[in-house]
Tab-separated table of C-alpha atoms in Angstrom:
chain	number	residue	atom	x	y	z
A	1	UNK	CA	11.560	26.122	-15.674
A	2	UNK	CA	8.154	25.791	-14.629
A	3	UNK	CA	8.161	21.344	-15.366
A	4	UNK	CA	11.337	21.838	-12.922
A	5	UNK	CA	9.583	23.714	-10.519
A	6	UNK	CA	7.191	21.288	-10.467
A	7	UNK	CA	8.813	18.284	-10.301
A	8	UNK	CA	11.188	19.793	-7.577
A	9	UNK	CA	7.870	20.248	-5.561
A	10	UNK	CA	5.730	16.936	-6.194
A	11	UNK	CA	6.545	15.653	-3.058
A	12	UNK	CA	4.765	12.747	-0.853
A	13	UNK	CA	4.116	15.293	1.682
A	14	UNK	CA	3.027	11.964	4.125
A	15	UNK	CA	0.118	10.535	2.107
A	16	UNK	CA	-3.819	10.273	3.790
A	17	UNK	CA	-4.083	8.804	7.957
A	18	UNK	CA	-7.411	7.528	8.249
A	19	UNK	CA	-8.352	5.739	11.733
A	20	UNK	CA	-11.422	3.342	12.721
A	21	UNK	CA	-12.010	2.075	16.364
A	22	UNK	CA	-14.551	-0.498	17.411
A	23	UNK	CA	-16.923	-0.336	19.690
A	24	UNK	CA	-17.918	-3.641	19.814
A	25	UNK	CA	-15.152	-6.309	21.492
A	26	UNK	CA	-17.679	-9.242	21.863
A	27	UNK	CA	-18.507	-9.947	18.150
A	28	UNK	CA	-18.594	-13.446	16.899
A	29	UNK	CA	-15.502	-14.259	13.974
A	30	UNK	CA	-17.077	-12.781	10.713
A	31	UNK	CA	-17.685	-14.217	7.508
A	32	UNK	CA	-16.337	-13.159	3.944
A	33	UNK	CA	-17.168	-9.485	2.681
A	34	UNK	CA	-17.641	-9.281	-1.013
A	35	UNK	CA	-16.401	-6.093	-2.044
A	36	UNK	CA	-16.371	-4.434	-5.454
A	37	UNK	CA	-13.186	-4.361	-7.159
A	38	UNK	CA	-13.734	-0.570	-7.830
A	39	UNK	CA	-14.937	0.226	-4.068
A	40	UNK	CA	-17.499	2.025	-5.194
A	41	UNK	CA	-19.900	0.569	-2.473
A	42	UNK	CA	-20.197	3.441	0.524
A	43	UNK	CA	-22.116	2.912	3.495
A	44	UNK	CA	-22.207	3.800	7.118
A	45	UNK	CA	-22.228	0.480	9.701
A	46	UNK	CA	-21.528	0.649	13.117
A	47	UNK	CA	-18.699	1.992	15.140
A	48	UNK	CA	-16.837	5.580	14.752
A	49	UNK	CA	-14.548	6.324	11.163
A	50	UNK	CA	-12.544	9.388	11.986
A	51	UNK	CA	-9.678	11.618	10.031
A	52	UNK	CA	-7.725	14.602	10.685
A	53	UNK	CA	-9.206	16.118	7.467
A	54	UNK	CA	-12.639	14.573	8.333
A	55	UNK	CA	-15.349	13.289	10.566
A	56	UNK	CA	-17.687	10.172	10.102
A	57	UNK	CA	-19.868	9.177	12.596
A	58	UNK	CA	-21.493	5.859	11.927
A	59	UNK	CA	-24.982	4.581	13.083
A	60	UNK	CA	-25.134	2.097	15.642
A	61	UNK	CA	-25.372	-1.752	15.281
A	62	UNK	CA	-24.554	-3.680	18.485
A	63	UNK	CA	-23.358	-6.973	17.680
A	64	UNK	CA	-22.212	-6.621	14.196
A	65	UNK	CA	-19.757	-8.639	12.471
A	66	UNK	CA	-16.757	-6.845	10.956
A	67	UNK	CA	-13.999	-7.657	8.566
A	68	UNK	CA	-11.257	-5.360	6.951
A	69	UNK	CA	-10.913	-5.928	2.818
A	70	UNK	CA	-7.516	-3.937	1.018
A	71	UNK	CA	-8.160	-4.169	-2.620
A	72	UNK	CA	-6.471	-2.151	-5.396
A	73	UNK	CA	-9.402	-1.094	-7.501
A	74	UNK	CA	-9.378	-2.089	-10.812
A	75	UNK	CA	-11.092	-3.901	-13.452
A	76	UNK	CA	-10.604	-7.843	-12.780
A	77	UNK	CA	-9.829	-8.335	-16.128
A	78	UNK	CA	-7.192	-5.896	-17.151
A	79	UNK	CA	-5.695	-4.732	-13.934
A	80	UNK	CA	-3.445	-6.396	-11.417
A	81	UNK	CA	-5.350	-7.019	-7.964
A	82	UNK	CA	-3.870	-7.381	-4.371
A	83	UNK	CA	-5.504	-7.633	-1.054
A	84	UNK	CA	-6.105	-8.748	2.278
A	85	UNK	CA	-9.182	-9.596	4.084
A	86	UNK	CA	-9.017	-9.394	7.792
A	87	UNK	CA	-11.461	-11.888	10.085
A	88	UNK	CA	-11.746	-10.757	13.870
A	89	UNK	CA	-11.417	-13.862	15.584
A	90	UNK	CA	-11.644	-14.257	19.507
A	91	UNK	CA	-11.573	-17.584	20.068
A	92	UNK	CA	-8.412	-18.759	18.037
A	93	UNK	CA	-6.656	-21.217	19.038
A	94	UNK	CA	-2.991	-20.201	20.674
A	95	UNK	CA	-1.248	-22.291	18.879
A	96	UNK	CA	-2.549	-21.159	15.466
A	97	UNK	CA	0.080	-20.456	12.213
A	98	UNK	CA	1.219	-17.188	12.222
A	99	UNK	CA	2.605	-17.456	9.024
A	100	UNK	CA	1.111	-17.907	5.201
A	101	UNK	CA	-0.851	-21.023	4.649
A	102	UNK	CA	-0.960	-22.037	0.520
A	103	UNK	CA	-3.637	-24.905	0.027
A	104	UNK	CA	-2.120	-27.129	-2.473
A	105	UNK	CA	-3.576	-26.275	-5.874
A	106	UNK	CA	-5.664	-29.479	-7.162
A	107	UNK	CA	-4.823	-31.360	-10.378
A	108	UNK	CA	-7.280	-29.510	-12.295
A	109	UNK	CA	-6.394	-26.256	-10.596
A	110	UNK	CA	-2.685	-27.096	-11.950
A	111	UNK	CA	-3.380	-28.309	-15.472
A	112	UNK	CA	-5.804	-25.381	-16.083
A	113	UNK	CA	-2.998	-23.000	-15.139
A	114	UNK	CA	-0.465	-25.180	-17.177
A	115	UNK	CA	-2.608	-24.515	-20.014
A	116	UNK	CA	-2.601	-20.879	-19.610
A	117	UNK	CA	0.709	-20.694	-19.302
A	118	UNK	CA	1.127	-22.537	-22.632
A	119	UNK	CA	-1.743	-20.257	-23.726
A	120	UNK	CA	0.756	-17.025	-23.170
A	121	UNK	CA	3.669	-18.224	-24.593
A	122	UNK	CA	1.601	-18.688	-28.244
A	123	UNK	CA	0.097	-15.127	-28.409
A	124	UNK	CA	3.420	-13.710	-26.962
A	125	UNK	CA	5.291	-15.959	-29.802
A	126	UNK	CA	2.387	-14.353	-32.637
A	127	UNK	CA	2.692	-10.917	-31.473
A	128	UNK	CA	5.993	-9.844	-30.701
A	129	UNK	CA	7.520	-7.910	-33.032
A	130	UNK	CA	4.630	-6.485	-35.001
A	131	UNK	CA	3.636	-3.100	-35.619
A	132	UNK	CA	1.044	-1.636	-32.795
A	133	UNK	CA	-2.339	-1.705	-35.483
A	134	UNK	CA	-1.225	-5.426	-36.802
A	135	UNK	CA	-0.716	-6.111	-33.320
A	136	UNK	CA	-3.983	-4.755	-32.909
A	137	UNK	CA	-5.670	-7.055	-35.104
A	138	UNK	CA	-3.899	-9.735	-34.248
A	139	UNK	CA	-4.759	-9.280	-30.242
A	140	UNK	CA	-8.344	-9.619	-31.773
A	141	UNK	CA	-7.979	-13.387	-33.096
A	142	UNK	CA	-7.051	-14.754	-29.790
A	143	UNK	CA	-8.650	-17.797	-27.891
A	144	UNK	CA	-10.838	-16.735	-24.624
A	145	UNK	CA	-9.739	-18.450	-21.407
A	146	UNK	CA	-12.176	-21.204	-20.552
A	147	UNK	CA	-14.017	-20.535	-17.536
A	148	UNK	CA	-11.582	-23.462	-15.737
A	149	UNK	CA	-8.546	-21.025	-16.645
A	150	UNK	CA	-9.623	-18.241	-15.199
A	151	UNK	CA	-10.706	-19.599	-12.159
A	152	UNK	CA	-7.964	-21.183	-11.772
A	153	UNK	CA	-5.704	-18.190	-12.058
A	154	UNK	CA	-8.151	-16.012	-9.674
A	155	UNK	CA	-7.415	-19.248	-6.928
A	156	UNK	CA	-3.560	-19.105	-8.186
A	157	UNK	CA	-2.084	-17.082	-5.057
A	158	UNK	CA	-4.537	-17.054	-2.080
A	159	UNK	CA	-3.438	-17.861	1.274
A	160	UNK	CA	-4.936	-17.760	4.800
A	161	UNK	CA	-3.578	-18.366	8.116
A	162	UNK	CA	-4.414	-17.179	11.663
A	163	UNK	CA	-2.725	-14.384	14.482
A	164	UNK	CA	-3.232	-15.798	17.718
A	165	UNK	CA	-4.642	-13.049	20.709
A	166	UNK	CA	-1.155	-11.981	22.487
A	167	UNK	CA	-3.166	-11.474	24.918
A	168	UNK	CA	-6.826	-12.394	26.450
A	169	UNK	CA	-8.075	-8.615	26.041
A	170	UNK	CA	-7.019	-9.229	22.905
A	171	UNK	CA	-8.534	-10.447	19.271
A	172	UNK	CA	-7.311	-13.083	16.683
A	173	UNK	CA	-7.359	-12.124	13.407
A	174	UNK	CA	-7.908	-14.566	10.322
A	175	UNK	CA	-6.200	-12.794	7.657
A	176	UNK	CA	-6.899	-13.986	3.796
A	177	UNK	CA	-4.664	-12.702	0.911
A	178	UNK	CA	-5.097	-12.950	-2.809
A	179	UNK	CA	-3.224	-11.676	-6.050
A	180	UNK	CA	-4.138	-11.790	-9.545
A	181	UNK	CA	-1.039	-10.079	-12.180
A	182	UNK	CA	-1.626	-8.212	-14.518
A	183	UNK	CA	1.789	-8.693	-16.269
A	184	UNK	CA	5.323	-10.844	-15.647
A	185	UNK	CA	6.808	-9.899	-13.414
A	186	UNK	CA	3.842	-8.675	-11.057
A	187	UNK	CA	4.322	-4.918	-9.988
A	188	UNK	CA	2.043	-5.096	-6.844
A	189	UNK	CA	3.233	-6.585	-3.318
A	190	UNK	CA	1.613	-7.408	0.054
A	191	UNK	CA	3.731	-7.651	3.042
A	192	UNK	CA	2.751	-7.798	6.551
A	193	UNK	CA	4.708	-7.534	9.931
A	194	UNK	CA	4.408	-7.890	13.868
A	195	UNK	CA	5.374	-4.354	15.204
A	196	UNK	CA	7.013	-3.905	18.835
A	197	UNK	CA	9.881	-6.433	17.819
A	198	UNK	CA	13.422	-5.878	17.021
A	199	UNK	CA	15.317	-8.618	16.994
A	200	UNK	CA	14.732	-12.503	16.353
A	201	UNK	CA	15.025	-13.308	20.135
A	202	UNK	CA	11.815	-11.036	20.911
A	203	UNK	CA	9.949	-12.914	18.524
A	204	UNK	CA	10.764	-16.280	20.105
A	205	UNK	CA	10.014	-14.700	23.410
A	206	UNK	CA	6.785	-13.151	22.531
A	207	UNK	CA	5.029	-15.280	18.818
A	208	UNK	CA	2.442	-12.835	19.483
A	209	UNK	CA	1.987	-9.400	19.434
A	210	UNK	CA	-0.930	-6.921	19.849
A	211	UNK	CA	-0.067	-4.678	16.887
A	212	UNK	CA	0.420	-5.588	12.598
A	213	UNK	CA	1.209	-4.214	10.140
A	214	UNK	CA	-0.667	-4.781	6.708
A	215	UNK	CA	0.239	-3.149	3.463
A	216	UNK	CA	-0.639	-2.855	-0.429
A	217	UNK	CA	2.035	-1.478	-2.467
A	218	UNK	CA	0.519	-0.925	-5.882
A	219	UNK	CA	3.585	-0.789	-8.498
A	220	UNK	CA	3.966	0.951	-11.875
A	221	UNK	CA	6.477	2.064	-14.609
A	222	UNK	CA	8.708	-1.213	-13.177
A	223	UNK	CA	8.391	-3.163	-9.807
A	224	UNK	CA	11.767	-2.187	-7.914
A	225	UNK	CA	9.457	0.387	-5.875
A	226	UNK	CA	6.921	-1.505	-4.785
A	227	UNK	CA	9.310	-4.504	-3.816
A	228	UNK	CA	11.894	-2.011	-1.892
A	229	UNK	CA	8.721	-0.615	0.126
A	230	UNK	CA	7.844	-4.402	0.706
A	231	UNK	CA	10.938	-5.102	2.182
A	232	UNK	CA	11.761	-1.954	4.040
A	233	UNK	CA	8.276	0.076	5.093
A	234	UNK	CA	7.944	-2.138	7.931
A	235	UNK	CA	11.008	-1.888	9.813
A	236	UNK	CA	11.058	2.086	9.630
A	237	UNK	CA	7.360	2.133	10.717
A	238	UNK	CA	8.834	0.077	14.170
A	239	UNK	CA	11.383	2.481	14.244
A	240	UNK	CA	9.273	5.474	14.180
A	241	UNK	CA	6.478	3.915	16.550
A	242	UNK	CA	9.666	3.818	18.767
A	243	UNK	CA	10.963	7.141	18.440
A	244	UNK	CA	7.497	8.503	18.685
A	245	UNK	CA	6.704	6.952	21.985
A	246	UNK	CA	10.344	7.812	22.986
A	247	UNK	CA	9.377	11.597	22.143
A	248	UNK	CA	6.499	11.419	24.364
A	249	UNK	CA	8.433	9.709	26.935
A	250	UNK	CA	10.845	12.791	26.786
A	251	UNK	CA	13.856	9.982	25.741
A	252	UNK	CA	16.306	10.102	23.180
A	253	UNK	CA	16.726	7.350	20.164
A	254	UNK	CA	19.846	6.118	19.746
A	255	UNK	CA	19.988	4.409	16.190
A	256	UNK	CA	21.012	6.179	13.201
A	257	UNK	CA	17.887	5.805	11.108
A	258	UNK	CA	15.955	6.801	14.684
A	259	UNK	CA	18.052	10.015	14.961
A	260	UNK	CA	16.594	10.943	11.385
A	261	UNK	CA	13.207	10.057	11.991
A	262	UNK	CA	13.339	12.376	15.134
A	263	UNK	CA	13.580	14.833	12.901
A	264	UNK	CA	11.519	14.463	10.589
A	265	UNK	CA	8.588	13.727	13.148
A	266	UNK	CA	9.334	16.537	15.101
A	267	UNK	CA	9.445	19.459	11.881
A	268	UNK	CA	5.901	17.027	10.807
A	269	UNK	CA	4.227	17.991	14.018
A	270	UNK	CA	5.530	22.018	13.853
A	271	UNK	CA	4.665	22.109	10.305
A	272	UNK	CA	1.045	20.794	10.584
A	273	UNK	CA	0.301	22.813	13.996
A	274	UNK	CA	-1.884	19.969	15.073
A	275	UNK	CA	-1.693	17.511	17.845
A	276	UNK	CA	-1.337	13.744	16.641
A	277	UNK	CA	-2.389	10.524	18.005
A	278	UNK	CA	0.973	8.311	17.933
A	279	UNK	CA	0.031	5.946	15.308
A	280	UNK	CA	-0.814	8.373	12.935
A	281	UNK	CA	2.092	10.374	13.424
A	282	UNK	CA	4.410	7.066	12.871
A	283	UNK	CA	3.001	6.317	9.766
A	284	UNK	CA	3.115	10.045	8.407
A	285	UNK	CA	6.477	9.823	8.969
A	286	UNK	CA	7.617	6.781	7.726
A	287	UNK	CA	5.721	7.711	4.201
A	288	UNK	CA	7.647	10.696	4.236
A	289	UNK	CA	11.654	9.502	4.869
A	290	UNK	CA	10.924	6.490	3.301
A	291	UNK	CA	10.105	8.658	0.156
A	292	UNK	CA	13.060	10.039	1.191
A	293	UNK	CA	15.417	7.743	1.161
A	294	UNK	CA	14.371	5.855	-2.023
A	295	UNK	CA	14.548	9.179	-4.368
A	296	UNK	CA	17.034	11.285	-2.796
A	297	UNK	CA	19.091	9.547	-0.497
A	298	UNK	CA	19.627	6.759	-3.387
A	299	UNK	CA	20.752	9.759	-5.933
A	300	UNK	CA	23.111	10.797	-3.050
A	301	UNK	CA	24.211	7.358	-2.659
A	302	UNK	CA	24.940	6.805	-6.763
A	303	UNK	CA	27.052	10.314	-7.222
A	304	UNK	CA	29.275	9.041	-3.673
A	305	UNK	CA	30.339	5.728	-5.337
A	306	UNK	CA	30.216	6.908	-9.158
A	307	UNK	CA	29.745	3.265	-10.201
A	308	UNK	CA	27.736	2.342	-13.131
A	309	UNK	CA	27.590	-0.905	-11.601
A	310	UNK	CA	25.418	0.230	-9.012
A	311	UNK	CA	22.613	2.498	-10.803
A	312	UNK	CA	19.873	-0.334	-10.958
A	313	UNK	CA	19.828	-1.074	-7.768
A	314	UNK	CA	20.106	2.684	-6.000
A	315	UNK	CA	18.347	4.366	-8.501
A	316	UNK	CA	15.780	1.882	-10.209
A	317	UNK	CA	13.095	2.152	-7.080
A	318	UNK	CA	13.309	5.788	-7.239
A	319	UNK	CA	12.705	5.496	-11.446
A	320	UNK	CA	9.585	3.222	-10.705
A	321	UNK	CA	7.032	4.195	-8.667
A	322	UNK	CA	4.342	2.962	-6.180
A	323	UNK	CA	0.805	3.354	-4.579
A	324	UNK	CA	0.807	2.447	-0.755
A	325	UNK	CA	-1.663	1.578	2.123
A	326	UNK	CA	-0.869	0.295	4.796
A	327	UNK	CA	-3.351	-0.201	8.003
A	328	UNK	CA	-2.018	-0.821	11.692
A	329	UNK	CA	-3.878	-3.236	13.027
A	330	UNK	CA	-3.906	-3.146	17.130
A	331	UNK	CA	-6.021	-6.158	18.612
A	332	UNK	CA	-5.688	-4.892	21.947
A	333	UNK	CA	-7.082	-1.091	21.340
A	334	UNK	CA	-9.473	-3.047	18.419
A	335	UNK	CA	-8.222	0.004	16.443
A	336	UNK	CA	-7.429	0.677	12.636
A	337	UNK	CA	-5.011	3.005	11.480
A	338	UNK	CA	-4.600	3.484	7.408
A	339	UNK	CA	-2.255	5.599	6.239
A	340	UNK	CA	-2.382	6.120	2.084
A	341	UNK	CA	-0.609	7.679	-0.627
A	342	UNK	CA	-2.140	6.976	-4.261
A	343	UNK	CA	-5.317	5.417	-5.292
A	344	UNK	CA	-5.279	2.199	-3.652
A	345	UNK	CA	-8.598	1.880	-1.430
A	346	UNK	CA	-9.164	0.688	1.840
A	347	UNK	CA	-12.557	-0.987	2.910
A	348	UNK	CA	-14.318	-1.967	6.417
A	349	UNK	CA	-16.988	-4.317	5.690
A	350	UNK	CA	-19.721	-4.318	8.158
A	351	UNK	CA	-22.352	-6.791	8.940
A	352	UNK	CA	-25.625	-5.470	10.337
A	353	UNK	CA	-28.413	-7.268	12.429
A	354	UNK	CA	-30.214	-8.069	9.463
A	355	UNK	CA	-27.200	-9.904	7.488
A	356	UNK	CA	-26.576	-7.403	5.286
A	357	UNK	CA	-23.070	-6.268	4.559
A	358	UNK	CA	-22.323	-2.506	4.350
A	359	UNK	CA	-18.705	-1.411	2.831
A	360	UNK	CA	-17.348	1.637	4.773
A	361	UNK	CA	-14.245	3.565	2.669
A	362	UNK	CA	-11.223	3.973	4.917
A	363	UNK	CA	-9.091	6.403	2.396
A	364	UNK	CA	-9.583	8.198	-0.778
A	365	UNK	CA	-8.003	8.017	-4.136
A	366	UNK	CA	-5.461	10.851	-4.230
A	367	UNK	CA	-5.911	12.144	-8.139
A	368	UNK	CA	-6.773	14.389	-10.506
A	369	UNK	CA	-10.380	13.210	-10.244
A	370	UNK	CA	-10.287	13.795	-6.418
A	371	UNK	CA	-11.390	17.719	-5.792
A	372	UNK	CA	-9.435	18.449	-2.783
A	373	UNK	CA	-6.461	16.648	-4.421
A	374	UNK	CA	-7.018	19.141	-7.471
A	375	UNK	CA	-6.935	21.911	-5.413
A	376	UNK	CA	-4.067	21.240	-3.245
A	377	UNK	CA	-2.465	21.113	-5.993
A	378	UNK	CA	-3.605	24.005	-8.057
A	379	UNK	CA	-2.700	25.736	-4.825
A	380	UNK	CA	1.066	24.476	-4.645
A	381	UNK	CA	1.974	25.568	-8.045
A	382	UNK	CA	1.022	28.711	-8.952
A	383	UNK	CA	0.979	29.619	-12.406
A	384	UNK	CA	1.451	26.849	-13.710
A	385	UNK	CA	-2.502	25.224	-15.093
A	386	UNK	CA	-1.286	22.295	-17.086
A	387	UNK	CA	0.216	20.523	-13.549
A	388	UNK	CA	-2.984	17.998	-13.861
A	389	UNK	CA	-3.840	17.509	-17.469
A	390	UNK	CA	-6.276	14.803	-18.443
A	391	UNK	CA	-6.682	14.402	-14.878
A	392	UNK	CA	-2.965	13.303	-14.418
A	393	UNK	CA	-0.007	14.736	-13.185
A	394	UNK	CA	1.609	17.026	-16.391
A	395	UNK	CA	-0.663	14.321	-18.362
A	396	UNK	CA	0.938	11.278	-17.255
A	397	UNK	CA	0.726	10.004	-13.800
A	398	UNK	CA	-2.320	9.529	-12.084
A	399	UNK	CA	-1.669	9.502	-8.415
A	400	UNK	CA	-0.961	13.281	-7.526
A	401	UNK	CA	1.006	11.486	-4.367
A	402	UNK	CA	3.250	8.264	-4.737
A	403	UNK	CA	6.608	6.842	-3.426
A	404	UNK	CA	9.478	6.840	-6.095
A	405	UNK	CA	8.514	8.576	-9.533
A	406	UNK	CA	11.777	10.538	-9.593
A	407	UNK	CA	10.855	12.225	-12.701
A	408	UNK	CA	8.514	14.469	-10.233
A	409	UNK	CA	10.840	15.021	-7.883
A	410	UNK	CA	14.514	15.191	-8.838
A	411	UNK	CA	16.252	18.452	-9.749
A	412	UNK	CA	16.170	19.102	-13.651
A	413	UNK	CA	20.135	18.785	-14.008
A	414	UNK	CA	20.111	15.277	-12.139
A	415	UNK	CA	17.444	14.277	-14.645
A	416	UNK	CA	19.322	15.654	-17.980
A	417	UNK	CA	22.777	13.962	-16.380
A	418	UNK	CA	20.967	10.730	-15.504
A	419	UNK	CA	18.035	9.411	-17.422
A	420	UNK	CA	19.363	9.096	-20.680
A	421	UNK	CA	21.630	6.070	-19.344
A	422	UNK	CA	18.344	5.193	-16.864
């Protein structure tokens, strides 16, 4: 009883909002922030890095240059990575791409990732099917990647393109991607959206807009999590940024999925007993019916319809799981806005007077290792010690919050009636 209890009560509970404004509009475009794959670099540059949980003021330094890294920490080397890198740019041109630019990979570029690939398929061919300490040993033997390969992989899956100013108060934005897997097929996604639009004839009306949405989700135990949250994150965040202005506005939502996030935003704001900026309180609540929807509402869904047919697809994101950050992005305000659940890491790299570059953290990691997280939740179970054992969640998951990982959060007879065909 007390693993059910627990896993009845590991809940999302709206993940980490995290907000950063800038104080300086007139900066020149920046260039590239190196930032350490672990974001271990923290710093203080210029401008004002605030939180509903905490307060950072930041020392002044007029005319800095500032960029906005998402990385998922990790080791290069045995980790997947995904991030952005975000480029304030004033003076982009109009008519700039506002969608993913891929440089055409060179012929070496190609045949050193050819060669990899053939490289894989060997060791995969001379160690499947042994025993783990043959394996082992085996594992041992293998050839290093030339330094060609793996720079060639690192390059693989970068892109770059620009976001034109919708307006002239407001900034471009050069934004830079990259992805490096960690396994086949990757578990991490990126996805990014224009918010304020809702239909394809508002986006050929209006190519740009003042707010984006960026977003890291950081996959494990399968990739149907990460990918749903790629696909579907963005359009509930625009409907909650609608029904939250809406709410302000004293107007009712009409769609079905807006009638739900009414009311989840509205028991988020008398739960909390604090008052919320409107960007925050979006995001809050998209983290927590998206959560939602892929564990419960898709083990709803599956006992309706009763089809075998249909269990991968309805229940497979909710047996995965997934990190998230995502950052709102409003050129017009020059605001940030991060919302997290997990331990993927947001950074703000700042450029001081002197050229340095300082890395400012815009979220923390949300596990065992994290006090607060410990106590929070020592705190919401009682009794029960072993909840974070070897610093993870009843010894196995590390994220104390994360979308999907049904195993946490489904009743105890839905898990007995349904994992053993899972």
């Amino acid at each position: 009883m007390a693993a059910n209890s627990i896993r009845k009560r590991q809940t999302l509970r709206g993940g980490e909002q995290r907000r950063y404004q800038s104080s300086d509009s007139k900066s020149s475009s920046g260039s590239e922030i190196k930032a350490s794959s672990d974001g271990s670099n923290k710093s203080s540059g210029s401008g004002k890095l605030s939180t509903k949980e905490a307060n950072t003021e930041a020392s002044s330094a007029g005319g800095t240059r500032r960029s906005l890294t998402f990385a998922i920490g990790g080791v290069l080397t045995l980790l997947g990575v995904a991030g952005y890198t975000f480029f304030r740019q004033p003076t982009v041109d109009i008519h700039s791409a506002a969608t993913p630019s891929t440089s055409i990979l060179s012929s070496p570029t190609q045949t050193a990732l050819e060669s990899v690939s053939t490289k894989r398929i060997e060791a995969k061919k001379k160690l499947d099917g042994l025993p783990s300490k043959e394996r082992r040993e085996e594992a041992k033997k293998l050839g290093m990647l030339t330094e060609e390969e793996v720079d060639a992989i690192l390059h693989a899956k970068e892109n770059s393109w620009h976001l034109a100013p919708s307006s002239s108060n407001a900034l471009g934005l050069r934004v830079d991607t990259n992805q490096v897997s960690s396994n086949d097929p990757i578990e991490d996604y990126l996805a990014w959206s224009p918010l304020g639009i809702f239909s394809e004839v508002e986006a050929d009306k209006s190519p740009s807009v003042p707010r984006y949405m960026f977003s890291v989700f950081d996959g494990h135990a399968g990739y149907m999590c990460a990918e749903q949250l790629s696909l579907r994150l963005a359009p509930m965040l625009n409907e909650s940024l609608d029904v939250v202005s809406k709410l302000v506005n004293q107007e009712s939502s009409t769609s079905e999925i807006g009638k739900e996030l009414v009311s989840t935003v509205k028991q988020l704001k008398r739960d909390s007993g604090i008052e919320w900026d409107q960007i925050p309180l979006a995001l809050t609540a998209t983290f927590i019916r998206m959560d939602y929807e892929l564990v419960h509402g898709a083990l709803a869904e599956f006992r309706k319809l009763q089809k075998m047919s249909t269990i991968d697809k309805l229940l497979g994101p909710a047996v995965s799981g997934s990190c998230g950050i995502v950052a709102v992005v409003d050129t017009e305000a020059k605001e940030v806005v991060v919302g997290n659940t997990g331990d993927s890491r947001a950074l703000l790299g700042v450029r001081l007077k002197d050229g340095r570059w300082k890395a400012v953290r815009l979220s923390e990691d949300q596990t065992g290792s994290n006090q607060k997280e410990l106590e929070r939740m020592m705190r919401e179970h009682p009794g029960e010690p072993s909840v974070i054992s070897r610093g993870r969640v009843l010894g196995a998951l590390m994220p104390t919050r994360a979308f999907g990982d049904c195993r946490y959060k489904w009743p105890l007879e839905a898990q007995q009636d349904l994992f053993p065909v899972l």
